[in-house]
JSON list of C-alpha atoms in Angstrom, two decimals:
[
{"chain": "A", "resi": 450, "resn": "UNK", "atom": "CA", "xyz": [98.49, 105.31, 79.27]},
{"chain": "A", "resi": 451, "resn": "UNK", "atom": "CA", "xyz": [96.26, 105.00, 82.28]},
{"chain": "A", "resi": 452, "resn": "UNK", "atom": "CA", "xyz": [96.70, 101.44, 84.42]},
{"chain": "A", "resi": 453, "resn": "UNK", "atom": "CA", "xyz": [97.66, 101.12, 88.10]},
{"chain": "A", "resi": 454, "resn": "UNK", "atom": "CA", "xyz": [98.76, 98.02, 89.89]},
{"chain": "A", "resi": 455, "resn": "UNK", "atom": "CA", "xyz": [96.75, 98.81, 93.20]},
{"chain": "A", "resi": 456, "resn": "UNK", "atom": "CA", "xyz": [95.29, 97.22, 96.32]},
{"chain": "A", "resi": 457, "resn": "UNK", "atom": "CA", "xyz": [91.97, 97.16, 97.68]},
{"chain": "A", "resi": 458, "resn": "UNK", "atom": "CA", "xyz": [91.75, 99.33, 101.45]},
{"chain": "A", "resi": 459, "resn": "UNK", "atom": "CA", "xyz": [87.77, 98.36, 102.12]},
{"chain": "A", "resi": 460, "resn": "UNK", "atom": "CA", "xyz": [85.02, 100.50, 101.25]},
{"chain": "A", "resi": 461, "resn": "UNK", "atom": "CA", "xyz": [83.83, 104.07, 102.56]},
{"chain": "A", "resi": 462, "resn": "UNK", "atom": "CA", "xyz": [81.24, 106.76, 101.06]},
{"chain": "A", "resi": 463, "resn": "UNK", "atom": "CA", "xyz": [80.79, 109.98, 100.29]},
{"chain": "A", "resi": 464, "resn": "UNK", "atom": "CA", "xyz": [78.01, 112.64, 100.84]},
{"chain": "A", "resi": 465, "resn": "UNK", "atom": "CA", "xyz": [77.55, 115.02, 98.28]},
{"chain": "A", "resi": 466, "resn": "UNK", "atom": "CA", "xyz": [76.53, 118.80, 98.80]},
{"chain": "A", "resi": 467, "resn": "UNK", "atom": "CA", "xyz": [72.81, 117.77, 98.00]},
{"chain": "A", "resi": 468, "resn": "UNK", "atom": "CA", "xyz": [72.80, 114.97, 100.35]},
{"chain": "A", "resi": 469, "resn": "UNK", "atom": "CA", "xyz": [73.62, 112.03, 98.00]},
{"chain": "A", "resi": 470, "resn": "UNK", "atom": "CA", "xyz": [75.64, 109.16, 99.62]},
{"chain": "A", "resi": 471, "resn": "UNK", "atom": "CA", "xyz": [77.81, 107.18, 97.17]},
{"chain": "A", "resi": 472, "resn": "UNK", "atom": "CA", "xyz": [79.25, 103.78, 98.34]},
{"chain": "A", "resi": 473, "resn": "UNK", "atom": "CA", "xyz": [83.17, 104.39, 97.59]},
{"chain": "A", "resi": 474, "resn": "UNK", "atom": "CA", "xyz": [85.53, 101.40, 97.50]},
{"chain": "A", "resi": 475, "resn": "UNK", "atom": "CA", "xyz": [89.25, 102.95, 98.52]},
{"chain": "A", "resi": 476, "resn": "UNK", "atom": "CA", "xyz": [92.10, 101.44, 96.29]},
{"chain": "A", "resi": 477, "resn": "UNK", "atom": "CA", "xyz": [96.03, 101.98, 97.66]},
{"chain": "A", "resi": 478, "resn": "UNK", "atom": "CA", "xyz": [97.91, 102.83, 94.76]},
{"chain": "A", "resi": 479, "resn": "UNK", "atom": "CA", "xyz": [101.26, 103.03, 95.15]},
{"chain": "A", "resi": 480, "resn": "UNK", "atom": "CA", "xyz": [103.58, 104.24, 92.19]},
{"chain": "A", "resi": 481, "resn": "UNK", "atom": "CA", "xyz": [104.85, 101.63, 89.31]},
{"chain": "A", "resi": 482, "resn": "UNK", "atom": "CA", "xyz": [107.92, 101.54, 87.48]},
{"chain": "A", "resi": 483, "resn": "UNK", "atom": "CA", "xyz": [107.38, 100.32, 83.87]},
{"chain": "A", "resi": 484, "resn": "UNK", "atom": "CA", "xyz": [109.48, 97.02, 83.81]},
{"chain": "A", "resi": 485, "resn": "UNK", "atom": "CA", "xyz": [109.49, 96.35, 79.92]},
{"chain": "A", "resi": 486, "resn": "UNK", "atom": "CA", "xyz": [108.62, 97.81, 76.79]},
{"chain": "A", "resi": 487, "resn": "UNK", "atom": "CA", "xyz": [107.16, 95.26, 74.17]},
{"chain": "A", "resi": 488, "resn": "UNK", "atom": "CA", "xyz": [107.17, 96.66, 70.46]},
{"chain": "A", "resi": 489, "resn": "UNK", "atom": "CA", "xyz": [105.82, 95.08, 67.34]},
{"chain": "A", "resi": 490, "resn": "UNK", "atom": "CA", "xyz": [109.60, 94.13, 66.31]},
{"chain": "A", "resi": 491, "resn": "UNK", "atom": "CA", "xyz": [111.01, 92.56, 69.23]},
{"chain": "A", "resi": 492, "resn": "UNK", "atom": "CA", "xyz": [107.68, 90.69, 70.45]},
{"chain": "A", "resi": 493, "resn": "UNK", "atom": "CA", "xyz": [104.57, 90.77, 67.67]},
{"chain": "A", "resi": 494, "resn": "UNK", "atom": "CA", "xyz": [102.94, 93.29, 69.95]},
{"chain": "A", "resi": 495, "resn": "UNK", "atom": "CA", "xyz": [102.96, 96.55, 71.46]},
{"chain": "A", "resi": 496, "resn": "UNK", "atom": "CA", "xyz": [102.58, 96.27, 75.29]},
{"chain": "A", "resi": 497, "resn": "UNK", "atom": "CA", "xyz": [103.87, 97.68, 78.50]},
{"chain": "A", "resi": 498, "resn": "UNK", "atom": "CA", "xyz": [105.49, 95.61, 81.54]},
{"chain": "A", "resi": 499, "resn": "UNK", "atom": "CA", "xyz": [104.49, 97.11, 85.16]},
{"chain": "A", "resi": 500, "resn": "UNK", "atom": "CA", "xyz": [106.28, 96.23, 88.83]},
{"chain": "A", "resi": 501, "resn": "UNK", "atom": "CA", "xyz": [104.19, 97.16, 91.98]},
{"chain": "A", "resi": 502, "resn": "UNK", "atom": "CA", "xyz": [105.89, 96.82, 95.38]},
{"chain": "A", "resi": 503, "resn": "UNK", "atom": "CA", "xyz": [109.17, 95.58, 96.62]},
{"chain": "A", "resi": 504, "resn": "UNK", "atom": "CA", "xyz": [109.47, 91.90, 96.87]},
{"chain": "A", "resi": 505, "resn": "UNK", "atom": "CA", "xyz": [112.18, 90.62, 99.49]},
{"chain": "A", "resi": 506, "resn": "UNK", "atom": "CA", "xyz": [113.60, 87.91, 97.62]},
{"chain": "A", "resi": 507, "resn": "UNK", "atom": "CA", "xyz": [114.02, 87.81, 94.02]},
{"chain": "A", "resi": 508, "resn": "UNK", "atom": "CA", "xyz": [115.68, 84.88, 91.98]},
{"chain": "A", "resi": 509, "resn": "UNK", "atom": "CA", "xyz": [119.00, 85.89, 90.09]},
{"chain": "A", "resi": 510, "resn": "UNK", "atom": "CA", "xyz": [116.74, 85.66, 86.61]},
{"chain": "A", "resi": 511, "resn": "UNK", "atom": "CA", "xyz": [113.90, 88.12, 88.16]},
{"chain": "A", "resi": 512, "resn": "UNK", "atom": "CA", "xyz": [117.24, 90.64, 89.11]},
{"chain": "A", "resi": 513, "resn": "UNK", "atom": "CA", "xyz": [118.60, 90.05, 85.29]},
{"chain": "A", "resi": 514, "resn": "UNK", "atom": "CA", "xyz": [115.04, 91.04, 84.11]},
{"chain": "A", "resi": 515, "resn": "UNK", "atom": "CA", "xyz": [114.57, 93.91, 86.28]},
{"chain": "A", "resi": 516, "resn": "UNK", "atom": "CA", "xyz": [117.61, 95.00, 86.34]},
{"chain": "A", "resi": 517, "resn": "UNK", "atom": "CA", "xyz": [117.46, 98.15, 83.48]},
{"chain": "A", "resi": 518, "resn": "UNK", "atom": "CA", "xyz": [114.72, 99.49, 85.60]},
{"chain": "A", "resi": 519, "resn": "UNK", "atom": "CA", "xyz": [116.43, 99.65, 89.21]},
{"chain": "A", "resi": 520, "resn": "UNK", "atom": "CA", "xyz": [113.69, 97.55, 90.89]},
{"chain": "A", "resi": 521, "resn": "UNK", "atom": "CA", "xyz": [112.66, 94.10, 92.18]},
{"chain": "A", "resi": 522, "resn": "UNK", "atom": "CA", "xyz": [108.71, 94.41, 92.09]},
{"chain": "A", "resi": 523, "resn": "UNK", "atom": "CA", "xyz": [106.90, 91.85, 94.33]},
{"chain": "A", "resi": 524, "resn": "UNK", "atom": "CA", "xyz": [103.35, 92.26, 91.21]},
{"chain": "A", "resi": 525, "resn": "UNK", "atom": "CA", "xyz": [104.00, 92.30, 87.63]},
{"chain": "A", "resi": 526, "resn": "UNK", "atom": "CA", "xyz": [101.16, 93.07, 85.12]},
{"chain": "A", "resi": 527, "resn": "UNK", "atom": "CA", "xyz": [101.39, 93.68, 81.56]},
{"chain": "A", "resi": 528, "resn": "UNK", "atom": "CA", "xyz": [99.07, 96.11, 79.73]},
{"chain": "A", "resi": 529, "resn": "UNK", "atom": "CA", "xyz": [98.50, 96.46, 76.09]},
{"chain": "A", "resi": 530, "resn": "UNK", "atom": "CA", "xyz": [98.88, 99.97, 74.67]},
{"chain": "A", "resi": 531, "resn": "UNK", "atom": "CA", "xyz": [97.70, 101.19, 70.83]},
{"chain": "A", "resi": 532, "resn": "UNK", "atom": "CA", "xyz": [101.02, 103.37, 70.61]},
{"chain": "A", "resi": 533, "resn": "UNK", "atom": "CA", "xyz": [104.22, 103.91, 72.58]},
{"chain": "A", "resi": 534, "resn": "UNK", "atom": "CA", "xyz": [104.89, 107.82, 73.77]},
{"chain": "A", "resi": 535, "resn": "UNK", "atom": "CA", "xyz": [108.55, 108.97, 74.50]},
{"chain": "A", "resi": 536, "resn": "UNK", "atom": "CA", "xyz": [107.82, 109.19, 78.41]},
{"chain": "A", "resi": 537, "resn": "UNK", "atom": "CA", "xyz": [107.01, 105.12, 78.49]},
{"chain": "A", "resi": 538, "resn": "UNK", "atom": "CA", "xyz": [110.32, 103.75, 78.97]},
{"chain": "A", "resi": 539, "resn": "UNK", "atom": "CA", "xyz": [111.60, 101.30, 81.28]},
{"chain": "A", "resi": 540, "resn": "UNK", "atom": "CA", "xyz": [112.27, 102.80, 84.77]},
{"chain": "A", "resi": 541, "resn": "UNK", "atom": "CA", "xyz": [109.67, 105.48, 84.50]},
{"chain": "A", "resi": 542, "resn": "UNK", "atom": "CA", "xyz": [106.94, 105.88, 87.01]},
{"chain": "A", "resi": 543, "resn": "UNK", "atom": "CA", "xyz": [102.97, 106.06, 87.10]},
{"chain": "A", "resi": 544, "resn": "UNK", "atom": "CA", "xyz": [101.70, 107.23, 90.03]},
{"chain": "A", "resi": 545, "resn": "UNK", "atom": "CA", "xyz": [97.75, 107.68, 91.29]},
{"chain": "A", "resi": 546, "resn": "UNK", "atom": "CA", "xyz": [97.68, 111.33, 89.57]},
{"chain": "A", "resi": 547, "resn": "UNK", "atom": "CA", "xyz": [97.31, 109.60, 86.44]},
{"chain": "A", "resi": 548, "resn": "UNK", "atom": "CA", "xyz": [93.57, 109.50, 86.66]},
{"chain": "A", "resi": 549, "resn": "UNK", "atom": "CA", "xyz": [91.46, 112.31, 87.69]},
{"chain": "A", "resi": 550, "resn": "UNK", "atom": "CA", "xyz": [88.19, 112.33, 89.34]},
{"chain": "A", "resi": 551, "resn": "UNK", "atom": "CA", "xyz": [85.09, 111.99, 87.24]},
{"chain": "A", "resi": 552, "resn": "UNK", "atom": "CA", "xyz": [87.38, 109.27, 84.84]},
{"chain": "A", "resi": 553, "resn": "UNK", "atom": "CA", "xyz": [85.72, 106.06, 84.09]},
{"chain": "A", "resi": 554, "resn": "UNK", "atom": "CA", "xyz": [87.95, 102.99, 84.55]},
{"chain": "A", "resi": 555, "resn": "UNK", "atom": "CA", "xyz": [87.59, 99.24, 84.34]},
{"chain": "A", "resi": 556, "resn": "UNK", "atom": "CA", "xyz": [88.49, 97.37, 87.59]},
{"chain": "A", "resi": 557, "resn": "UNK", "atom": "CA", "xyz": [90.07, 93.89, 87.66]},
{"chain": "A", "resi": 558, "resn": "UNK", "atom": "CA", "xyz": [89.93, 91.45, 90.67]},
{"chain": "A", "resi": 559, "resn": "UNK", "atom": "CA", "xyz": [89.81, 87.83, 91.73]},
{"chain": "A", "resi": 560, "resn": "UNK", "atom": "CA", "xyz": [87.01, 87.19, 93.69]},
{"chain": "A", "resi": 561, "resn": "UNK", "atom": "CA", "xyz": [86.40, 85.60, 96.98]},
{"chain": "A", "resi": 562, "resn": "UNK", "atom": "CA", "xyz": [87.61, 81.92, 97.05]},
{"chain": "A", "resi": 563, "resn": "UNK", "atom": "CA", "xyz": [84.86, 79.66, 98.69]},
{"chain": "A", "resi": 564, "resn": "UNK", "atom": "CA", "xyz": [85.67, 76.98, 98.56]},
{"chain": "A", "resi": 565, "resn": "UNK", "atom": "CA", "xyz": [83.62, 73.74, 97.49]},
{"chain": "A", "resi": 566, "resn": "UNK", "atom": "CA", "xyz": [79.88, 74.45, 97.03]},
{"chain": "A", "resi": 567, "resn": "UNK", "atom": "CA", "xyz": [76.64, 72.32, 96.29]},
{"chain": "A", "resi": 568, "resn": "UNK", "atom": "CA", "xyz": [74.77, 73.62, 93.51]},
{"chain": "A", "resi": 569, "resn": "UNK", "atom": "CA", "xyz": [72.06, 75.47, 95.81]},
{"chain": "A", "resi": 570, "resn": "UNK", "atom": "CA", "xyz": [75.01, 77.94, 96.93]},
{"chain": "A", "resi": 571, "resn": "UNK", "atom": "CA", "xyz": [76.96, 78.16, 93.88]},
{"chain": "A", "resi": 572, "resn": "UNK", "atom": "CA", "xyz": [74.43, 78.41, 91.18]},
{"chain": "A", "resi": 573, "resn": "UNK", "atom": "CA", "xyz": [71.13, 79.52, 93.25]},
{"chain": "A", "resi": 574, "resn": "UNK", "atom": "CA", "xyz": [69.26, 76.04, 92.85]},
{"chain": "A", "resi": 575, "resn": "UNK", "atom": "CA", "xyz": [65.94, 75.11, 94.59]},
{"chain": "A", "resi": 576, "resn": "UNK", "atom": "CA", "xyz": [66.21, 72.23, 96.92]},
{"chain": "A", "resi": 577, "resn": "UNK", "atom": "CA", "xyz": [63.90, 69.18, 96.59]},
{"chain": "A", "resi": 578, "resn": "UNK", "atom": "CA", "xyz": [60.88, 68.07, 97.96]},
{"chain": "A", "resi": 579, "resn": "UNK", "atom": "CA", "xyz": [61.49, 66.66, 101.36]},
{"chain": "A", "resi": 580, "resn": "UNK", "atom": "CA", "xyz": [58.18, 64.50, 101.27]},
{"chain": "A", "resi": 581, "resn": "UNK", "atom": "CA", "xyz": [55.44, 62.42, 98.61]},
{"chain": "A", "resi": 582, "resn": "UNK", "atom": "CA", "xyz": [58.36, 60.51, 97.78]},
{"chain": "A", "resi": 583, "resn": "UNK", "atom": "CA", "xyz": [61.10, 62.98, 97.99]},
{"chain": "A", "resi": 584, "resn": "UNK", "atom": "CA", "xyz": [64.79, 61.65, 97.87]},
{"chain": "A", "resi": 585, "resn": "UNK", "atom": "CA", "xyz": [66.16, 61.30, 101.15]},
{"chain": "A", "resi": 586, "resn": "UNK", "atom": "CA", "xyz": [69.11, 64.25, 101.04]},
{"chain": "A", "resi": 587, "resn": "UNK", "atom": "CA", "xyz": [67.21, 67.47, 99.79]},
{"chain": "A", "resi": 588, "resn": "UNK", "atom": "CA", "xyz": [69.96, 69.24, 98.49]},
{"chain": "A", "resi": 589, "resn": "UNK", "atom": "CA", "xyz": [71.43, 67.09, 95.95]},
{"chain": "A", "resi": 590, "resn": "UNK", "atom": "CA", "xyz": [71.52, 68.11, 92.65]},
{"chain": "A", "resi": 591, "resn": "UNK", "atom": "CA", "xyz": [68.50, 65.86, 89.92]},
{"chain": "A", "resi": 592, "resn": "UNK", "atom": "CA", "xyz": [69.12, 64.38, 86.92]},
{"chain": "A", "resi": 593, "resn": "UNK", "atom": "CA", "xyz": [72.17, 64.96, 85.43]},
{"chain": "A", "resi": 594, "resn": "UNK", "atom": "CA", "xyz": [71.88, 62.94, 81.86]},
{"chain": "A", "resi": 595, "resn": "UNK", "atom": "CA", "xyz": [71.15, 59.58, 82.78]},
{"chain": "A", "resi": 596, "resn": "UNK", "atom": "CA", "xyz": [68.87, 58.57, 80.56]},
{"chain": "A", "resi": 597, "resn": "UNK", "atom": "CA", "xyz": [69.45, 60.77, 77.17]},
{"chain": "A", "resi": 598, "resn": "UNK", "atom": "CA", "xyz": [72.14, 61.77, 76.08]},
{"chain": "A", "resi": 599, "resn": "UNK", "atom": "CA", "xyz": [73.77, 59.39, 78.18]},
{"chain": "A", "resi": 600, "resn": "UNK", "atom": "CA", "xyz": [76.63, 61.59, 78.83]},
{"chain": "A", "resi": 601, "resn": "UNK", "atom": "CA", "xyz": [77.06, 64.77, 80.82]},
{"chain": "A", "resi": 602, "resn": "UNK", "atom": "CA", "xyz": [77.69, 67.60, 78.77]},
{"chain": "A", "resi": 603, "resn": "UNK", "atom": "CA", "xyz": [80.52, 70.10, 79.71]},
{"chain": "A", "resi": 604, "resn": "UNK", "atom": "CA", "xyz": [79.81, 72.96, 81.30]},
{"chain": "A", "resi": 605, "resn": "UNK", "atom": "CA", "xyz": [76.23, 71.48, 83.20]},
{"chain": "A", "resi": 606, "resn": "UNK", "atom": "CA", "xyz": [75.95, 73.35, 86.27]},
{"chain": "A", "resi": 607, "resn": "UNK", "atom": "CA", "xyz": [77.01, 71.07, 89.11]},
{"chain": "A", "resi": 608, "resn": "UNK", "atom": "CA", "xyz": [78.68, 71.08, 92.31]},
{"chain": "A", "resi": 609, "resn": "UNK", "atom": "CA", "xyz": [82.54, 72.67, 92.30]},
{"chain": "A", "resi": 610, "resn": "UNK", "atom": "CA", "xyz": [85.02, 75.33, 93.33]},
{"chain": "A", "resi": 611, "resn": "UNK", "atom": "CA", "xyz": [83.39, 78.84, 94.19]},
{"chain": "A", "resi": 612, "resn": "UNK", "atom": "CA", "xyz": [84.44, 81.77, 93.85]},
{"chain": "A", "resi": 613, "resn": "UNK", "atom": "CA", "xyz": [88.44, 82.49, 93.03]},
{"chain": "A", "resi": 614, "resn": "UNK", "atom": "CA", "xyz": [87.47, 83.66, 89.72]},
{"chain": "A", "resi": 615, "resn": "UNK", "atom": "CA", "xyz": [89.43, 86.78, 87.55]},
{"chain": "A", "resi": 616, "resn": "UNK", "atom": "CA", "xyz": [86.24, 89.62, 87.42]},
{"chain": "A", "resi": 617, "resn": "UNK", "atom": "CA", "xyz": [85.92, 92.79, 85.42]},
{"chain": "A", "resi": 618, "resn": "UNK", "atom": "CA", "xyz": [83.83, 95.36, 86.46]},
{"chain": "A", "resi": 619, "resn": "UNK", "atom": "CA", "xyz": [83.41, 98.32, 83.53]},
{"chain": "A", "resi": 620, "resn": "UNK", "atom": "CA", "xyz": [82.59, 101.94, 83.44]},
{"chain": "A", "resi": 621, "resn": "UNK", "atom": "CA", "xyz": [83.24, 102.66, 87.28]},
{"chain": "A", "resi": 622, "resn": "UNK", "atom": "CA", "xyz": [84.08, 106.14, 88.08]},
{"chain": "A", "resi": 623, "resn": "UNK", "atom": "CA", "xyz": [86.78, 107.89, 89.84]},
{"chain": "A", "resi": 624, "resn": "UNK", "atom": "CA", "xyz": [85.13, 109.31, 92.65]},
{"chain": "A", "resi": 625, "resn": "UNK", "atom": "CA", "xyz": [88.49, 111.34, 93.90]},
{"chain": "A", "resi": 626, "resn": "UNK", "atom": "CA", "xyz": [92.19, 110.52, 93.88]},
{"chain": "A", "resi": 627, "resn": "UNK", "atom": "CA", "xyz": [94.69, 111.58, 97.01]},
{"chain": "A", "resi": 628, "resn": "UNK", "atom": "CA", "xyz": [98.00, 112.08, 95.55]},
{"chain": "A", "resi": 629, "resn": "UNK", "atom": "CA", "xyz": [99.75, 112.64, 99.23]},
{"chain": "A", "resi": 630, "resn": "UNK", "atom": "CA", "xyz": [98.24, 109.66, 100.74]},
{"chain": "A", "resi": 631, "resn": "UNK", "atom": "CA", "xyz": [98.41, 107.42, 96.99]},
{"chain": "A", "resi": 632, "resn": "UNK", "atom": "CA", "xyz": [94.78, 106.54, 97.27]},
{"chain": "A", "resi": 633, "resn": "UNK", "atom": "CA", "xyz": [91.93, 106.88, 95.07]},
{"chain": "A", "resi": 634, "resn": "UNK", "atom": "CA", "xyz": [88.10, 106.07, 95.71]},
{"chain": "A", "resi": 635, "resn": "UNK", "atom": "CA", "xyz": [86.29, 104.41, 93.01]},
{"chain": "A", "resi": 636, "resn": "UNK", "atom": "CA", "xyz": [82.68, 104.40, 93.18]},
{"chain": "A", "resi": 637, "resn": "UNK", "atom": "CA", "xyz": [80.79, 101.04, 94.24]},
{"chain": "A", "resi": 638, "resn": "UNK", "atom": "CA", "xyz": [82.28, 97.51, 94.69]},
{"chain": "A", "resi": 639, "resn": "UNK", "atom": "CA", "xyz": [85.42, 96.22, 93.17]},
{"chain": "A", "resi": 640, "resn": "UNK", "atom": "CA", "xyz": [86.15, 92.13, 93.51]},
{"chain": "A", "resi": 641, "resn": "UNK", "atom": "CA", "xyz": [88.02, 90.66, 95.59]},
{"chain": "A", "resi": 642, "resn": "UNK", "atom": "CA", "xyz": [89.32, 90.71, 99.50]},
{"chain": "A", "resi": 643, "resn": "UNK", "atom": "CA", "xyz": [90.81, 93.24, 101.32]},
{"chain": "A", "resi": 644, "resn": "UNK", "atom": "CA", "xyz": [95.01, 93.37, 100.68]},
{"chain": "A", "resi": 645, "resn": "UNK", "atom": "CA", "xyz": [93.89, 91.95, 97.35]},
{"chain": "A", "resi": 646, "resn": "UNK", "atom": "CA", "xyz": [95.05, 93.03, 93.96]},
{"chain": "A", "resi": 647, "resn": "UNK", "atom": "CA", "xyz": [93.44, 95.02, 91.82]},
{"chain": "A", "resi": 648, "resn": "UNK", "atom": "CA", "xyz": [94.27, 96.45, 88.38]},
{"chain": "A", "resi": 649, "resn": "UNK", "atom": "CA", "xyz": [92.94, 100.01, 87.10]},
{"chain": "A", "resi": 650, "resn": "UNK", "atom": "CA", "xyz": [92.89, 100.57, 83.83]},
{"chain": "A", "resi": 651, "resn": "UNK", "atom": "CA", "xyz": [91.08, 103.18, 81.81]},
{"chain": "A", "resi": 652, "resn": "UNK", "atom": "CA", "xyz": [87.47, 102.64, 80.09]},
{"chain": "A", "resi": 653, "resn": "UNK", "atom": "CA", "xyz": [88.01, 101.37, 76.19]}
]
């Protein structure tokens, strides 16, 4: 199974022998310890549980849950597997060597949270005519459903909450990993802040 619980460094590049430059984003990935095994009896589903990290102050029913696998992890993700191998059991770990360079991987992220936007920022509107009877604030959204249907319908693009959102980006490439460091470069951008998390998971 290839998935990492990482966090996002910033972003570097590389040059190539021929010259190319490639826009690398650099991912900390420190090892996980597989929390939980899910099987088709037990839950409906086959699925593993991984802890990142070391949180400082874990309730008594985190400790109880954790407990078979020796750690208290500060991130817990679940991944969904096809099969379960005899070396995925709980307190095992997966560390950055389990992707190569040259893999392609799906990255995971929450974007940048915004905050409120007007619907020239968050959804690239043109502003109105400031004069031949223009309405007096330029940057309000038009008509919104005044007339027919009478009603706004969900999901009309209006004013709101920007950015914050869960983002996937497929087929990126694993530009090189550093075992001794726990880093690997993925090539281009990944969502999300710096210190933010980011899962890695391995192209379907």
């Amino acid at each position: 199974m290839k998935a990492l619980i990482t966090r996002k460094v910033g972003m570097t590049s590389t040059i190539a022998e021929d010259g190319v430059v490639t826009a690398v984003t650099l991912l900390s990935a420190s090892p996980c310890v597989i929390t939980q095994v899910k099987t088709v009896d037990t839950d409906g589903y086959t699925a593993i549980q991984l802890g990142a990290e070391e949180a400082k102050h874990a309730g008594k029913a985190a400790e109880g849950h954790f407990k078979a696998a020796g750690v208290t992890p500060k991130v817990v993700r679940e991944f969904r597997v096809d099969e379960l191998s005899e070396d995925l059991k709980v307190g095992a770990t997966i560390a950055a060597d389990t992707f190569e360079a040259g893999d392609e991987v799906d990255v995971t992220g929450t974007t940048k949270g915004k905050g409120w936007a007007g619907t020239i920022r968050r959804h690239n509107f043109h502003r109105q005519r400031k004069t031949h009877g223009g309405k007096g604030n330029t940057r309000k959204v038009g008509s919104i459903g005044s007339m027919y249907p009478q009603r706004i319908f969900p999901g009309k693009k209006m004013a709101g909450q920007l950015g914050g959102d869960q983002v996937t980006v497929k087929n990126l490439k694993i530009a090189f990993v550093d075992t001794e460091n726990n880093l690997i470069g993925v090539t281009g951008a990944v969502p999300g802040p710096r210190k933010g998390i980011i899962i890695l998971k391995g192209a379907k």
